Tab-separated table of N, CA, C and O in Angstrom:
chain	number	residue	atom	x	y	z
N	79	MET	N	-32.867	-1.924	25.860
N	79	MET	CA	-32.813	-0.789	24.957
N	79	MET	C	-31.426	-0.152	24.969
N	79	MET	O	-30.961	0.327	23.940
N	80	ILE	N	-30.773	-0.189	26.126
N	80	ILE	CA	-29.433	0.384	26.222
N	80	ILE	C	-28.448	-0.455	25.397
N	80	ILE	O	-27.550	0.097	24.754
N	81	ALA	N	-28.640	-1.774	25.406
N	81	ALA	CA	-27.758	-2.642	24.618
N	81	ALA	C	-27.866	-2.303	23.132
N	81	ALA	O	-26.863	-2.344	22.406
N	82	PHE	N	-29.051	-1.977	22.671
N	82	PHE	CA	-29.235	-1.595	21.273
N	82	PHE	C	-28.422	-0.347	20.947
N	82	PHE	O	-27.768	-0.286	19.900
N	83	TYR	N	-28.432	0.633	21.835
N	83	TYR	CA	-27.678	1.858	21.589
N	83	TYR	C	-26.171	1.606	21.638
N	83	TYR	O	-25.408	2.217	20.881
N	84	VAL	N	-25.732	0.704	22.491
N	84	VAL	CA	-24.310	0.360	22.548
N	84	VAL	C	-23.889	-0.323	21.248
N	84	VAL	O	-22.843	-0.007	20.672
N	85	ILE	N	-24.708	-1.255	20.779
N	85	ILE	CA	-24.410	-1.929	19.514
N	85	ILE	C	-24.438	-0.945	18.357
N	85	ILE	O	-23.580	-0.978	17.467
N	86	LEU	N	-25.395	-0.060	18.361
N	86	LEU	CA	-25.496	0.949	17.312
N	86	LEU	C	-24.290	1.883	17.316
N	86	LEU	O	-23.782	2.268	16.261
N	87	ALA	N	-23.796	2.223	18.497
N	87	ALA	CA	-22.622	3.094	18.592
N	87	ALA	C	-21.341	2.362	18.199
N	87	ALA	O	-20.410	2.975	17.660
N	88	ALA	N	-21.274	1.051	18.441
N	88	ALA	CA	-20.062	0.289	18.154
N	88	ALA	C	-19.991	-0.163	16.698
N	88	ALA	O	-18.909	-0.515	16.217
N	89	SER	N	-21.097	-0.180	15.995
N	89	SER	CA	-21.093	-0.710	14.633
N	89	SER	C	-20.192	0.059	13.662
N	89	SER	O	-19.528	-0.585	12.835
N	90	PRO	N	-20.107	1.393	13.713
N	90	PRO	CA	-19.162	2.054	12.792
N	90	PRO	C	-17.710	1.682	13.066
N	90	PRO	O	-16.913	1.537	12.132
N	91	VAL	N	-17.370	1.482	14.324
N	91	VAL	CA	-16.002	1.092	14.673
N	91	VAL	C	-15.712	-0.310	14.149
N	91	VAL	O	-14.646	-0.564	13.579
N	92	LEU	N	-16.657	-1.214	14.318
N	92	LEU	CA	-16.472	-2.575	13.817
N	92	LEU	C	-16.421	-2.600	12.290
N	92	LEU	O	-15.624	-3.339	11.702
N	93	LEU	N	-17.231	-1.800	11.649
N	93	LEU	CA	-17.220	-1.725	10.189
N	93	LEU	C	-15.896	-1.162	9.679
N	93	LEU	O	-15.347	-1.662	8.691
N	94	LEU	N	-15.377	-0.169	10.364
N	94	LEU	CA	-14.082	0.397	9.985
N	94	LEU	C	-12.968	-0.629	10.165
N	94	LEU	O	-12.071	-0.744	9.327
N	95	GLY	N	-13.033	-1.399	11.241
N	95	GLY	CA	-12.039	-2.452	11.463
N	95	GLY	C	-12.103	-3.526	10.386
N	95	GLY	O	-11.071	-4.001	9.905
N	96	ALA	N	-13.304	-3.918	9.990
N	96	ALA	CA	-13.454	-4.913	8.926
N	96	ALA	C	-12.939	-4.375	7.596
N	96	ALA	O	-12.300	-5.100	6.822
N	97	ALA	N	-13.201	-3.105	7.315
N	97	ALA	CA	-12.715	-2.497	6.072
N	97	ALA	C	-11.189	-2.420	6.069
N	97	ALA	O	-10.552	-2.667	5.030
N	98	ALA	N	-10.589	-2.106	7.204
N	98	ALA	CA	-9.129	-2.052	7.291
N	98	ALA	C	-8.525	-3.441	7.093
N	98	ALA	O	-7.503	-3.596	6.411
N	99	PHE	N	-9.156	-4.468	7.674
N	99	PHE	CA	-8.676	-5.837	7.491
N	99	PHE	C	-8.748	-6.244	6.022
N	99	PHE	O	-7.809	-6.828	5.485
N	100	LEU	N	-9.850	-5.920	5.364
N	100	LEU	CA	-9.971	-6.229	3.939
N	100	LEU	C	-8.939	-5.489	3.101
N	100	LEU	O	-8.395	-6.047	2.141
N	101	ALA	N	-8.658	-4.243	3.465
N	101	ALA	CA	-7.643	-3.478	2.735
N	101	ALA	C	-6.269	-4.118	2.885
N	101	ALA	O	-5.491	-4.180	1.911
N	102	LEU	N	-5.952	-4.635	4.074
N	102	LEU	CA	-4.668	-5.313	4.269
N	102	LEU	C	-4.593	-6.598	3.449
N	102	LEU	O	-3.555	-6.909	2.870
N	103	ILE	N	-5.694	-7.328	3.397
N	103	ILE	CA	-5.711	-8.559	2.614
N	103	ILE	C	-5.543	-8.251	1.129
N	103	ILE	O	-4.771	-8.923	0.428
N	104	VAL	N	-6.224	-7.232	0.644
N	104	VAL	CA	-6.089	-6.852	-0.772
N	104	VAL	C	-4.665	-6.410	-1.074
N	104	VAL	O	-4.093	-6.783	-2.106
N	105	ALA	N	-4.065	-5.644	-0.175
N	105	ALA	CA	-2.677	-5.216	-0.384
N	105	ALA	C	-1.742	-6.418	-0.393
N	105	ALA	O	-0.810	-6.482	-1.202
N	106	GLY	N	-1.993	-7.384	0.465
N	106	GLY	CA	-1.167	-8.587	0.490
N	106	GLY	C	-1.331	-9.422	-0.758
N	106	GLY	O	-0.375	-10.008	-1.266
N	107	ILE	N	-2.547	-9.491	-1.285
N	107	ILE	CA	-2.786	-10.244	-2.517
N	107	ILE	C	-2.075	-9.577	-3.682
N	107	ILE	O	-1.431	-10.242	-4.497
N	108	ARG	N	-2.167	-8.251	-3.759
N	108	ARG	CA	-1.507	-7.545	-4.867
N	108	ARG	C	0.006	-7.712	-4.776
N	108	ARG	O	0.676	-7.865	-5.785
N	109	LYS	N	0.547	-7.688	-3.559
N	109	LYS	CA	1.986	-7.885	-3.391
N	109	LYS	C	2.352	-9.330	-3.699
N	109	LYS	O	3.385	-9.601	-4.289
N	110	GLY	N	1.486	-10.265	-3.307
N	110	GLY	CA	1.752	-11.681	-3.534
N	110	GLY	C	1.657	-12.097	-4.974
N	110	GLY	O	2.160	-13.159	-5.348
N	111	ASP	N	1.015	-11.290	-5.807
N	111	ASP	CA	0.931	-11.611	-7.234
N	111	ASP	C	2.306	-11.646	-7.878
N	111	ASP	O	2.512	-12.339	-8.862
N	112	ARG	N	3.218	-10.895	-7.328
N	112	ARG	CA	4.560	-10.828	-7.894
N	112	ARG	C	5.518	-11.785	-7.192
N	112	ARG	O	6.693	-11.818	-7.496
N	113	GLY	N	5.033	-12.533	-6.226
N	113	GLY	CA	5.904	-13.415	-5.460
N	113	GLY	C	5.762	-14.871	-5.862
N	113	GLY	O	4.948	-15.242	-6.689
N	114	ASP	N	6.582	-15.681	-5.251
N	114	ASP	CA	6.569	-17.118	-5.490
N	114	ASP	C	5.825	-17.788	-4.346
N	114	ASP	O	6.172	-17.606	-3.177
N	115	LEU	N	4.802	-18.555	-4.658
N	115	LEU	CA	3.989	-19.179	-3.612
N	115	LEU	C	4.667	-20.400	-2.999
N	115	LEU	O	4.240	-20.868	-1.955
N	116	HIS	N	5.712	-20.913	-3.620
N	116	HIS	CA	6.398	-22.071	-3.066
N	116	HIS	C	7.410	-21.680	-1.998
N	116	HIS	O	7.844	-22.532	-1.230
N	117	SER	N	7.813	-20.434	-1.946
N	117	SER	CA	8.758	-19.987	-0.931
N	117	SER	C	7.997	-19.568	0.330
N	117	SER	O	6.811	-19.242	0.265
N	118	PRO	N	8.663	-19.575	1.469
N	118	PRO	CA	7.990	-19.137	2.702
N	118	PRO	C	7.584	-17.666	2.619
N	118	PRO	O	8.135	-16.895	1.826
N	119	ALA	N	6.634	-17.291	3.445
N	119	ALA	CA	6.137	-15.910	3.446
N	119	ALA	C	7.250	-14.952	3.864
N	119	ALA	O	8.026	-15.231	4.771
N	120	ASP	N	7.307	-13.809	3.177
N	120	ASP	CA	8.335	-12.817	3.469
N	120	ASP	C	7.984	-11.953	4.667
N	120	ASP	O	8.865	-11.507	5.393
N	121	SER	N	6.715	-11.673	4.859
N	121	SER	CA	6.295	-10.782	5.946
N	121	SER	C	5.054	-11.348	6.619
N	121	SER	O	4.460	-12.324	6.156
N	122	ARG	N	4.664	-10.720	7.718
N	122	ARG	CA	3.464	-11.168	8.420
N	122	ARG	C	2.222	-10.923	7.568
N	122	ARG	O	1.296	-11.718	7.585
N	123	LEU	N	2.211	-9.826	6.826
N	123	LEU	CA	1.085	-9.542	5.946
N	123	LEU	C	0.942	-10.628	4.885
N	123	LEU	O	-0.158	-11.090	4.598
N	124	ASP	N	2.048	-11.055	4.341
N	124	ASP	CA	2.024	-12.124	3.346
N	124	ASP	C	1.545	-13.424	3.978
N	124	ASP	O	0.756	-14.164	3.382
N	125	ALA	N	1.975	-13.717	5.182
N	125	ALA	CA	1.548	-14.940	5.870
N	125	ALA	C	0.051	-14.905	6.184
N	125	ALA	O	-0.653	-15.904	6.006
N	126	ILE	N	-0.447	-13.763	6.634
N	126	ILE	CA	-1.874	-13.628	6.935
N	126	ILE	C	-2.696	-13.763	5.660
N	126	ILE	O	-3.721	-14.442	5.640
N	127	THR	N	-2.232	-13.151	4.588
N	127	THR	CA	-2.951	-13.230	3.323
N	127	THR	C	-3.002	-14.657	2.816
N	127	THR	O	-4.049	-15.128	2.365
N	128	ARG	N	-1.886	-15.360	2.910
N	128	ARG	CA	-1.882	-16.759	2.472
N	128	ARG	C	-2.813	-17.609	3.330
N	128	ARG	O	-3.490	-18.495	2.817
N	129	ARG	N	-2.851	-17.336	4.629
N	129	ARG	CA	-3.718	-18.117	5.512
N	129	ARG	C	-5.186	-17.847	5.210
N	129	ARG	O	-5.998	-18.769	5.144
N	130	VAL	N	-5.537	-16.575	4.996
N	130	VAL	CA	-6.933	-16.216	4.744
N	130	VAL	C	-7.408	-16.740	3.397
N	130	VAL	O	-8.521	-17.237	3.270
N	131	THR	N	-6.566	-16.641	2.387
N	131	THR	CA	-6.970	-17.078	1.054
N	131	THR	C	-6.751	-18.563	0.815
N	131	THR	O	-7.174	-19.086	-0.208
N	132	GLY	N	-6.093	-19.252	1.730
N	132	GLY	CA	-5.885	-20.688	1.594
N	132	GLY	C	-4.732	-21.059	0.703
N	132	GLY	O	-4.711	-22.145	0.126
N	133	LEU	N	-3.752	-20.197	0.573
N	133	LEU	CA	-2.604	-20.461	-0.294
N	133	LEU	C	-1.364	-20.819	0.500
N	133	LEU	O	-0.258	-20.464	0.130
N	134	GLY	N	-1.540	-21.531	1.581
N	134	GLY	CA	-0.400	-21.885	2.421
N	134	GLY	C	0.524	-22.878	1.739
N	134	GLY	O	0.133	-23.629	0.854
N	135	VAL	N	1.769	-22.890	2.164
N	135	VAL	CA	2.763	-23.805	1.620
N	135	VAL	C	2.793	-25.033	2.518
N	135	VAL	O	2.940	-24.924	3.725
N	136	ARG	N	2.667	-26.203	1.927
N	136	ARG	CA	2.719	-27.442	2.690
N	136	ARG	C	4.087	-28.081	2.520
N	136	ARG	O	4.600	-28.181	1.417
N	137	ASN	N	4.639	-28.503	3.621
N	137	ASN	CA	5.912	-29.199	3.583
N	137	ASN	C	5.631	-30.694	3.506
N	137	ASN	O	4.932	-31.244	4.340
N	138	SER	N	6.196	-31.350	2.538
N	138	SER	CA	5.930	-32.781	2.369
N	138	SER	C	6.809	-33.589	3.309
N	138	SER	O	8.022	-33.489	3.268
N	139	GLY	N	6.159	-34.335	4.190
N	139	GLY	CA	6.886	-35.253	5.042
N	139	GLY	C	7.435	-34.676	6.331
N	139	GLY	O	7.850	-35.426	7.195
N	140	GLU	N	7.470	-33.406	6.508
N	140	GLU	CA	8.035	-32.831	7.730
N	140	GLU	C	6.967	-32.796	8.811
N	140	GLU	O	5.871	-32.308	8.603
N	141	GLY	N	7.292	-33.319	9.967
N	141	GLY	CA	6.386	-33.266	11.091
N	141	GLY	C	5.313	-34.345	11.086
N	141	GLY	O	4.500	-34.419	11.976
N	142	ASP	N	5.314	-35.200	10.077
N	142	ASP	CA	4.339	-36.289	10.039
N	142	ASP	C	4.901	-37.469	10.805
N	142	ASP	O	5.961	-37.981	10.476
N	143	SER	N	4.168	-37.909	11.821
N	143	SER	CA	4.654	-39.052	12.601
N	143	SER	C	3.698	-40.203	12.510
N	143	SER	O	2.537	-40.078	12.454
């Protein structure tokens, strides 16, 4: 029963964290709309947004052995 109360108390914090993460992704998408997807990411937010949305840049032939 105590675990239930701990989970119940932690859920608003987790929900707030998820909402903040989504807000960062949305901000990165809006910023990325004006950018070039073929160039490397300008910031960490742009890199995270590209990774989450699956818009990463692939280098052809580099690192393939």
